[in-house]
């Protein structure tokens, strides 16, 4: 996967978990770590900074644009993947599952399902968001970086997904 696909997947996971919590009338939004391999090194990172803009992103009613003022890369044309991912997640999971927890209790199945979702909406117009990954942790060395820029052409391999339920 290239950087844009990792960002799309990161956004899809966040959207799914946030939406599941809200569908269950919970304020306990699970956190997650997406483990990827880059140049034979395993790492986790926040590939998009969504925490401050999550409410605005998810409360918009538009199926075509994001109307939030607080998305840090709102005027960046590369965020075009946000709306199709959000629309597809709400369509697929609200209609097909009686509860959002069916997949979130099985992170390996959720990850495979969301990777398939990303592949199904792929567009040549999607470009990587031009912000650095934040809170980068290299697993073997435990090296932690506050941020890291990745070349958009970097090859990423998706390794795992860890979901931590907040109590």
mmCIF file with all atom_site columns, C-alpha atoms in Angstrom:
data_model
loop_
_atom_site.group_PDB
_atom_site.id
_atom_site.type_symbol
_atom_site.label_atom_id
_atom_site.label_alt_id
_atom_site.label_comp_id
_atom_site.label_asym_id
_atom_site.label_entity_id
_atom_site.label_seq_id
_atom_site.pdbx_PDB_ins_code
_atom_site.Cartn_x
_atom_site.Cartn_y
_atom_site.Cartn_z
_atom_site.occupancy
_atom_site.B_iso_or_equiv
_atom_site.pdbx_formal_charge
_atom_site.auth_seq_id
_atom_site.auth_comp_id
_atom_site.auth_asym_id
_atom_site.auth_atom_id
_atom_site.pdbx_PDB_model_num
ATOM 1   C CA . UNK A 1 1   ? 0.000   0.000  0.000  1.00 0.00 ? 1   UNK A CA 1
ATOM 2   C CA . UNK A 1 2   ? 1.067   3.561  -0.625 1.00 0.00 ? 2   UNK A CA 1
ATOM 3   C CA . UNK A 1 3   ? 0.691   6.344  1.944  1.00 0.00 ? 3   UNK A CA 1
ATOM 4   C CA . UNK A 1 4   ? -2.693  7.506  0.649  1.00 0.00 ? 4   UNK A CA 1
ATOM 5   C CA . UNK A 1 5   ? -4.102  3.990  1.095  1.00 0.00 ? 5   UNK A CA 1
ATOM 6   C CA . UNK A 1 6   ? -2.757  3.783  4.642  1.00 0.00 ? 6   UNK A CA 1
ATOM 7   C CA . UNK A 1 7   ? -4.377  7.159  5.399  1.00 0.00 ? 7   UNK A CA 1
ATOM 8   C CA . UNK A 1 8   ? -7.640  5.951  3.868  1.00 0.00 ? 8   UNK A CA 1
ATOM 9   C CA . UNK A 1 9   ? -7.516  2.788  5.977  1.00 0.00 ? 9   UNK A CA 1
ATOM 10  C CA . UNK A 1 10  ? -6.667  4.783  9.123  1.00 0.00 ? 10  UNK A CA 1
ATOM 11  C CA . UNK A 1 11  ? -9.626  7.075  8.475  1.00 0.00 ? 11  UNK A CA 1
ATOM 12  C CA . UNK A 1 12  ? -11.933 4.099  7.794  1.00 0.00 ? 12  UNK A CA 1
ATOM 13  C CA . UNK A 1 13  ? -10.961 2.400  11.071 1.00 0.00 ? 13  UNK A CA 1
ATOM 14  C CA . UNK A 1 14  ? -11.487 5.609  13.033 1.00 0.00 ? 14  UNK A CA 1
ATOM 15  C CA . UNK A 1 15  ? -14.839 6.238  11.339 1.00 0.00 ? 15  UNK A CA 1
ATOM 16  C CA . UNK A 1 16  ? -16.029 2.700  12.002 1.00 0.00 ? 16  UNK A CA 1
ATOM 17  C CA . UNK A 1 17  ? -15.056 2.703  15.693 1.00 0.00 ? 17  UNK A CA 1
ATOM 18  C CA . UNK A 1 18  ? -16.407 6.188  16.367 1.00 0.00 ? 18  UNK A CA 1
ATOM 19  C CA . UNK A 1 19  ? -19.667 5.426  14.570 1.00 0.00 ? 19  UNK A CA 1
ATOM 20  C CA . UNK A 1 20  ? -20.061 2.118  16.379 1.00 0.00 ? 20  UNK A CA 1
ATOM 21  C CA . UNK A 1 21  ? -19.694 3.837  19.741 1.00 0.00 ? 21  UNK A CA 1
ATOM 22  C CA . UNK A 1 22  ? -22.224 6.520  18.791 1.00 0.00 ? 22  UNK A CA 1
ATOM 23  C CA . UNK A 1 23  ? -24.657 3.903  17.442 1.00 0.00 ? 23  UNK A CA 1
ATOM 24  C CA . UNK A 1 24  ? -24.438 2.213  20.850 1.00 0.00 ? 24  UNK A CA 1
ATOM 25  C CA . UNK A 1 25  ? -24.993 5.578  22.597 1.00 0.00 ? 25  UNK A CA 1
ATOM 26  C CA . UNK A 1 26  ? -21.555 5.422  24.148 1.00 0.00 ? 26  UNK A CA 1
ATOM 27  C CA . UNK A 1 27  ? -19.031 8.172  24.746 1.00 0.00 ? 27  UNK A CA 1
ATOM 28  C CA . UNK A 1 28  ? -16.300 5.563  25.170 1.00 0.00 ? 28  UNK A CA 1
ATOM 29  C CA . UNK A 1 29  ? -14.620 5.729  21.788 1.00 0.00 ? 29  UNK A CA 1
ATOM 30  C CA . UNK A 1 30  ? -12.149 2.864  21.332 1.00 0.00 ? 30  UNK A CA 1
ATOM 31  C CA . UNK A 1 31  ? -8.567  3.688  20.459 1.00 0.00 ? 31  UNK A CA 1
ATOM 32  C CA . UNK A 1 32  ? -6.564  1.685  17.987 1.00 0.00 ? 32  UNK A CA 1
ATOM 33  C CA . UNK A 1 33  ? -3.068  1.021  16.734 1.00 0.00 ? 33  UNK A CA 1
ATOM 34  C CA . UNK A 1 34  ? -2.564  0.194  13.090 1.00 0.00 ? 34  UNK A CA 1
ATOM 35  C CA . UNK A 1 35  ? 0.688   -1.756 12.831 1.00 0.00 ? 35  UNK A CA 1
ATOM 36  C CA . UNK A 1 36  ? 2.501   -1.356 9.519  1.00 0.00 ? 36  UNK A CA 1
ATOM 37  C CA . UNK A 1 37  ? 5.832   -2.441 8.124  1.00 0.00 ? 37  UNK A CA 1
ATOM 38  C CA . UNK A 1 38  ? 8.043   0.080  6.329  1.00 0.00 ? 38  UNK A CA 1
ATOM 39  C CA . UNK A 1 39  ? 11.527  -0.825 5.118  1.00 0.00 ? 39  UNK A CA 1
ATOM 40  C CA . UNK A 1 40  ? 11.500  -4.008 7.245  1.00 0.00 ? 40  UNK A CA 1
ATOM 41  C CA . UNK A 1 41  ? 10.602  -2.047 10.400 1.00 0.00 ? 41  UNK A CA 1
ATOM 42  C CA . UNK A 1 42  ? 7.337   -2.356 12.304 1.00 0.00 ? 42  UNK A CA 1
ATOM 43  C CA . UNK A 1 43  ? 5.706   0.846  13.506 1.00 0.00 ? 43  UNK A CA 1
ATOM 44  C CA . UNK A 1 44  ? 2.483   2.430  14.649 1.00 0.00 ? 44  UNK A CA 1
ATOM 45  C CA . UNK A 1 45  ? 1.481   6.031  14.048 1.00 0.00 ? 45  UNK A CA 1
ATOM 46  C CA . UNK A 1 46  ? -1.431  8.421  13.838 1.00 0.00 ? 46  UNK A CA 1
ATOM 47  C CA . UNK A 1 47  ? -1.524  8.650  10.050 1.00 0.00 ? 47  UNK A CA 1
ATOM 48  C CA . UNK A 1 48  ? -4.164  11.388 10.171 1.00 0.00 ? 48  UNK A CA 1
ATOM 49  C CA . UNK A 1 49  ? -4.852  13.916 12.907 1.00 0.00 ? 49  UNK A CA 1
ATOM 50  C CA . UNK A 1 50  ? -8.591  13.471 13.415 1.00 0.00 ? 50  UNK A CA 1
ATOM 51  C CA . UNK A 1 51  ? -9.058  13.890 17.156 1.00 0.00 ? 51  UNK A CA 1
ATOM 52  C CA . UNK A 1 52  ? -9.947  17.587 17.189 1.00 0.00 ? 52  UNK A CA 1
ATOM 53  C CA . UNK A 1 53  ? -12.178 17.401 14.142 1.00 0.00 ? 53  UNK A CA 1
ATOM 54  C CA . UNK A 1 54  ? -13.945 14.088 14.730 1.00 0.00 ? 54  UNK A CA 1
ATOM 55  C CA . UNK A 1 55  ? -17.282 15.568 15.866 1.00 0.00 ? 55  UNK A CA 1
ATOM 56  C CA . UNK A 1 56  ? -17.481 17.874 12.879 1.00 0.00 ? 56  UNK A CA 1
ATOM 57  C CA . UNK A 1 57  ? -16.477 15.145 10.466 1.00 0.00 ? 57  UNK A CA 1
ATOM 58  C CA . UNK A 1 58  ? -19.092 12.691 11.674 1.00 0.00 ? 58  UNK A CA 1
ATOM 59  C CA . UNK A 1 59  ? -21.948 15.105 12.223 1.00 0.00 ? 59  UNK A CA 1
ATOM 60  C CA . UNK A 1 60  ? -21.975 16.484 8.688  1.00 0.00 ? 60  UNK A CA 1
ATOM 61  C CA . UNK A 1 61  ? -24.983 15.461 6.620  1.00 0.00 ? 61  UNK A CA 1
ATOM 62  C CA . UNK A 1 62  ? -23.397 16.019 3.224  1.00 0.00 ? 62  UNK A CA 1
ATOM 63  C CA . UNK A 1 63  ? -22.500 12.920 1.265  1.00 0.00 ? 63  UNK A CA 1
ATOM 64  C CA . UNK A 1 64  ? -20.144 14.812 -1.019 1.00 0.00 ? 64  UNK A CA 1
ATOM 65  C CA . UNK A 1 65  ? -18.141 17.282 1.031  1.00 0.00 ? 65  UNK A CA 1
ATOM 66  C CA . UNK A 1 66  ? -16.884 17.810 4.518  1.00 0.00 ? 66  UNK A CA 1
ATOM 67  C CA . UNK A 1 67  ? -18.097 21.077 5.984  1.00 0.00 ? 67  UNK A CA 1
ATOM 68  C CA . UNK A 1 68  ? -15.849 21.198 9.009  1.00 0.00 ? 68  UNK A CA 1
ATOM 69  C CA . UNK A 1 69  ? -13.735 24.253 9.734  1.00 0.00 ? 69  UNK A CA 1
ATOM 70  C CA . UNK A 1 70  ? -11.425 22.306 12.009 1.00 0.00 ? 70  UNK A CA 1
ATOM 71  C CA . UNK A 1 71  ? -9.937  19.703 9.683  1.00 0.00 ? 71  UNK A CA 1
ATOM 72  C CA . UNK A 1 72  ? -6.334  20.854 9.489  1.00 0.00 ? 72  UNK A CA 1
ATOM 73  C CA . UNK A 1 73  ? -6.037  19.892 5.822  1.00 0.00 ? 73  UNK A CA 1
ATOM 74  C CA . UNK A 1 74  ? -9.536  20.974 4.780  1.00 0.00 ? 74  UNK A CA 1
ATOM 75  C CA . UNK A 1 75  ? -8.300  23.048 1.849  1.00 0.00 ? 75  UNK A CA 1
ATOM 76  C CA . UNK A 1 76  ? -5.906  20.340 0.722  1.00 0.00 ? 76  UNK A CA 1
ATOM 77  C CA . UNK A 1 77  ? -7.346  18.658 -2.372 1.00 0.00 ? 77  UNK A CA 1
ATOM 78  C CA . UNK A 1 78  ? -5.874  15.377 -1.170 1.00 0.00 ? 78  UNK A CA 1
ATOM 79  C CA . UNK A 1 79  ? -8.618  14.847 1.424  1.00 0.00 ? 79  UNK A CA 1
ATOM 80  C CA . UNK A 1 80  ? -11.066 13.776 -1.312 1.00 0.00 ? 80  UNK A CA 1
ATOM 81  C CA . UNK A 1 81  ? -11.159 10.223 0.068  1.00 0.00 ? 81  UNK A CA 1
ATOM 82  C CA . UNK A 1 82  ? -12.946 11.262 3.279  1.00 0.00 ? 82  UNK A CA 1
ATOM 83  C CA . UNK A 1 83  ? -16.467 11.510 1.911  1.00 0.00 ? 83  UNK A CA 1
ATOM 84  C CA . UNK A 1 84  ? -16.550 8.252  -0.131 1.00 0.00 ? 84  UNK A CA 1
ATOM 85  C CA . UNK A 1 85  ? -15.145 6.263  2.790  1.00 0.00 ? 85  UNK A CA 1
ATOM 86  C CA . UNK A 1 86  ? -17.570 7.769  5.280  1.00 0.00 ? 86  UNK A CA 1
ATOM 87  C CA . UNK A 1 87  ? -20.524 7.237  2.928  1.00 0.00 ? 87  UNK A CA 1
ATOM 88  C CA . UNK A 1 88  ? -19.592 3.610  2.225  1.00 0.00 ? 88  UNK A CA 1
ATOM 89  C CA . UNK A 1 89  ? -19.079 2.747  5.898  1.00 0.00 ? 89  UNK A CA 1
ATOM 90  C CA . UNK A 1 90  ? -22.468 4.135  6.904  1.00 0.00 ? 90  UNK A CA 1
ATOM 91  C CA . UNK A 1 91  ? -24.182 2.383  3.981  1.00 0.00 ? 91  UNK A CA 1
ATOM 92  C CA . UNK A 1 92  ? -22.509 -1.008 4.472  1.00 0.00 ? 92  UNK A CA 1
ATOM 93  C CA . UNK A 1 93  ? -22.417 -1.370 8.232  1.00 0.00 ? 93  UNK A CA 1
ATOM 94  C CA . UNK A 1 94  ? -25.662 0.280  9.277  1.00 0.00 ? 94  UNK A CA 1
ATOM 95  C CA . UNK A 1 95  ? -27.680 -1.867 6.872  1.00 0.00 ? 95  UNK A CA 1
ATOM 96  C CA . UNK A 1 96  ? -25.844 -5.195 7.098  1.00 0.00 ? 96  UNK A CA 1
ATOM 97  C CA . UNK A 1 97  ? -25.180 -5.593 10.817 1.00 0.00 ? 97  UNK A CA 1
ATOM 98  C CA . UNK A 1 98  ? -27.556 -5.580 13.737 1.00 0.00 ? 98  UNK A CA 1
ATOM 99  C CA . UNK A 1 99  ? -24.769 -4.280 15.953 1.00 0.00 ? 99  UNK A CA 1
ATOM 100 C CA . UNK A 1 100 ? -21.520 -2.501 15.187 1.00 0.00 ? 100 UNK A CA 1
ATOM 101 C CA . UNK A 1 101 ? -19.611 -4.749 17.558 1.00 0.00 ? 101 UNK A CA 1
ATOM 102 C CA . UNK A 1 102 ? -19.810 -7.803 15.276 1.00 0.00 ? 102 UNK A CA 1
ATOM 103 C CA . UNK A 1 103 ? -16.623 -6.773 13.483 1.00 0.00 ? 103 UNK A CA 1
ATOM 104 C CA . UNK A 1 104 ? -14.954 -4.617 16.112 1.00 0.00 ? 104 UNK A CA 1
ATOM 105 C CA . UNK A 1 105 ? -14.736 -7.627 18.424 1.00 0.00 ? 105 UNK A CA 1
ATOM 106 C CA . UNK A 1 106 ? -12.689 -9.357 15.716 1.00 0.00 ? 106 UNK A CA 1
ATOM 107 C CA . UNK A 1 107 ? -10.029 -6.844 14.648 1.00 0.00 ? 107 UNK A CA 1
ATOM 108 C CA . UNK A 1 108 ? -8.531  -9.218 12.082 1.00 0.00 ? 108 UNK A CA 1
ATOM 109 C CA . UNK A 1 109 ? -11.876 -9.459 10.246 1.00 0.00 ? 109 UNK A CA 1
ATOM 110 C CA . UNK A 1 110 ? -12.515 -5.727 10.563 1.00 0.00 ? 110 UNK A CA 1
ATOM 111 C CA . UNK A 1 111 ? -9.086  -4.990 9.118  1.00 0.00 ? 111 UNK A CA 1
ATOM 112 C CA . UNK A 1 112 ? -9.616  -7.325 6.159  1.00 0.00 ? 112 UNK A CA 1
ATOM 113 C CA . UNK A 1 113 ? -13.087 -5.900 5.546  1.00 0.00 ? 113 UNK A CA 1
ATOM 114 C CA . UNK A 1 114 ? -11.883 -2.288 5.620  1.00 0.00 ? 114 UNK A CA 1
ATOM 115 C CA . UNK A 1 115 ? -8.922  -3.077 3.343  1.00 0.00 ? 115 UNK A CA 1
ATOM 116 C CA . UNK A 1 116 ? -11.439 -4.486 0.847  1.00 0.00 ? 116 UNK A CA 1
ATOM 117 C CA . UNK A 1 117 ? -13.557 -1.343 1.279  1.00 0.00 ? 117 UNK A CA 1
ATOM 118 C CA . UNK A 1 118 ? -10.531 0.869  0.524  1.00 0.00 ? 118 UNK A CA 1
ATOM 119 C CA . UNK A 1 119 ? -9.742  -1.139 -2.600 1.00 0.00 ? 119 UNK A CA 1
ATOM 120 C CA . UNK A 1 120 ? -13.364 -0.901 -3.781 1.00 0.00 ? 120 UNK A CA 1
ATOM 121 C CA . UNK A 1 121 ? -13.466 2.914  -3.725 1.00 0.00 ? 121 UNK A CA 1
ATOM 122 C CA . UNK A 1 122 ? -9.955  3.528  -5.031 1.00 0.00 ? 122 UNK A CA 1
ATOM 123 C CA . UNK A 1 123 ? -9.698  6.576  -7.220 1.00 0.00 ? 123 UNK A CA 1
ATOM 124 C CA . UNK A 1 124 ? -6.675  7.886  -9.119 1.00 0.00 ? 124 UNK A CA 1
ATOM 125 C CA . UNK A 1 125 ? -7.578  11.382 -7.889 1.00 0.00 ? 125 UNK A CA 1
ATOM 126 C CA . UNK A 1 126 ? -6.944  10.515 -4.228 1.00 0.00 ? 126 UNK A CA 1
ATOM 127 C CA . UNK A 1 127 ? -3.600  11.804 -2.982 1.00 0.00 ? 127 UNK A CA 1
ATOM 128 C CA . UNK A 1 128 ? -1.895  11.495 0.389  1.00 0.00 ? 128 UNK A CA 1
ATOM 129 C CA . UNK A 1 129 ? -2.762  14.192 2.913  1.00 0.00 ? 129 UNK A CA 1
ATOM 130 C CA . UNK A 1 130 ? 0.227   16.506 3.286  1.00 0.00 ? 130 UNK A CA 1
ATOM 131 C CA . UNK A 1 131 ? 0.601   16.313 7.030  1.00 0.00 ? 131 UNK A CA 1
ATOM 132 C CA . UNK A 1 132 ? 3.123   14.202 8.927  1.00 0.00 ? 132 UNK A CA 1
ATOM 133 C CA . UNK A 1 133 ? 2.224   11.035 10.755 1.00 0.00 ? 133 UNK A CA 1
ATOM 134 C CA . UNK A 1 134 ? 2.235   11.791 14.471 1.00 0.00 ? 134 UNK A CA 1
ATOM 135 C CA . UNK A 1 135 ? 3.126   9.741  17.555 1.00 0.00 ? 135 UNK A CA 1
ATOM 136 C CA . UNK A 1 136 ? 5.289   7.365  15.531 1.00 0.00 ? 136 UNK A CA 1
ATOM 137 C CA . UNK A 1 137 ? 6.554   4.368  17.511 1.00 0.00 ? 137 UNK A CA 1
ATOM 138 C CA . UNK A 1 138 ? 9.010   1.858  16.080 1.00 0.00 ? 138 UNK A CA 1
ATOM 139 C CA . UNK A 1 139 ? 8.091   -1.413 17.750 1.00 0.00 ? 139 UNK A CA 1
ATOM 140 C CA . UNK A 1 140 ? 11.440  -3.246 17.863 1.00 0.00 ? 140 UNK A CA 1
ATOM 141 C CA . UNK A 1 141 ? 13.554  -0.320 19.055 1.00 0.00 ? 141 UNK A CA 1
ATOM 142 C CA . UNK A 1 142 ? 10.751  1.462  20.957 1.00 0.00 ? 142 UNK A CA 1
ATOM 143 C CA . UNK A 1 143 ? 11.997  4.675  19.351 1.00 0.00 ? 143 UNK A CA 1
ATOM 144 C CA . UNK A 1 144 ? 9.286   7.325  19.547 1.00 0.00 ? 144 UNK A CA 1
ATOM 145 C CA . UNK A 1 145 ? 9.028   10.316 17.268 1.00 0.00 ? 145 UNK A CA 1
ATOM 146 C CA . UNK A 1 146 ? 6.562   13.180 17.723 1.00 0.00 ? 146 UNK A CA 1
ATOM 147 C CA . UNK A 1 147 ? 6.063   13.194 13.941 1.00 0.00 ? 147 UNK A CA 1
ATOM 148 C CA . UNK A 1 148 ? 7.500   11.778 10.738 1.00 0.00 ? 148 UNK A CA 1
ATOM 149 C CA . UNK A 1 149 ? 6.993   12.656 7.105  1.00 0.00 ? 149 UNK A CA 1
ATOM 150 C CA . UNK A 1 150 ? 6.628   9.717  4.736  1.00 0.00 ? 150 UNK A CA 1
ATOM 151 C CA . UNK A 1 151 ? 7.160   9.949  1.010  1.00 0.00 ? 151 UNK A CA 1
ATOM 152 C CA . UNK A 1 152 ? 3.805   9.354  -0.725 1.00 0.00 ? 152 UNK A CA 1
ATOM 153 C CA . UNK A 1 153 ? 5.422   6.547  -2.732 1.00 0.00 ? 153 UNK A CA 1
ATOM 154 C CA . UNK A 1 154 ? 6.646   4.669  0.353  1.00 0.00 ? 154 UNK A CA 1
ATOM 155 C CA . UNK A 1 155 ? 5.527   1.043  0.381  1.00 0.00 ? 155 UNK A CA 1
ATOM 156 C CA . UNK A 1 156 ? 3.614   0.043  3.522  1.00 0.00 ? 156 UNK A CA 1
ATOM 157 C CA . UNK A 1 157 ? 2.569   -3.454 4.483  1.00 0.00 ? 157 UNK A CA 1
ATOM 158 C CA . UNK A 1 158 ? -0.392  -3.730 6.846  1.00 0.00 ? 158 UNK A CA 1
ATOM 159 C CA . UNK A 1 159 ? 0.487   -6.110 9.666  1.00 0.00 ? 159 UNK A CA 1
ATOM 160 C CA . UNK A 1 160 ? -2.130  -5.875 12.414 1.00 0.00 ? 160 UNK A CA 1
ATOM 161 C CA . UNK A 1 161 ? -4.796  -3.858 14.187 1.00 0.00 ? 161 UNK A CA 1
ATOM 162 C CA . UNK A 1 162 ? -5.103  -3.529 17.947 1.00 0.00 ? 162 UNK A CA 1
ATOM 163 C CA . UNK A 1 163 ? -8.334  -2.084 19.326 1.00 0.00 ? 163 UNK A CA 1
ATOM 164 C CA . UNK A 1 164 ? -8.448  -0.906 22.939 1.00 0.00 ? 164 UNK A CA 1
ATOM 165 C CA . UNK A 1 165 ? -11.864 -0.366 24.427 1.00 0.00 ? 165 UNK A CA 1
ATOM 166 C CA . UNK A 1 166 ? -12.097 2.584  26.775 1.00 0.00 ? 166 UNK A CA 1
ATOM 167 C CA . UNK A 1 167 ? -13.936 1.855  29.988 1.00 0.00 ? 167 UNK A CA 1
#
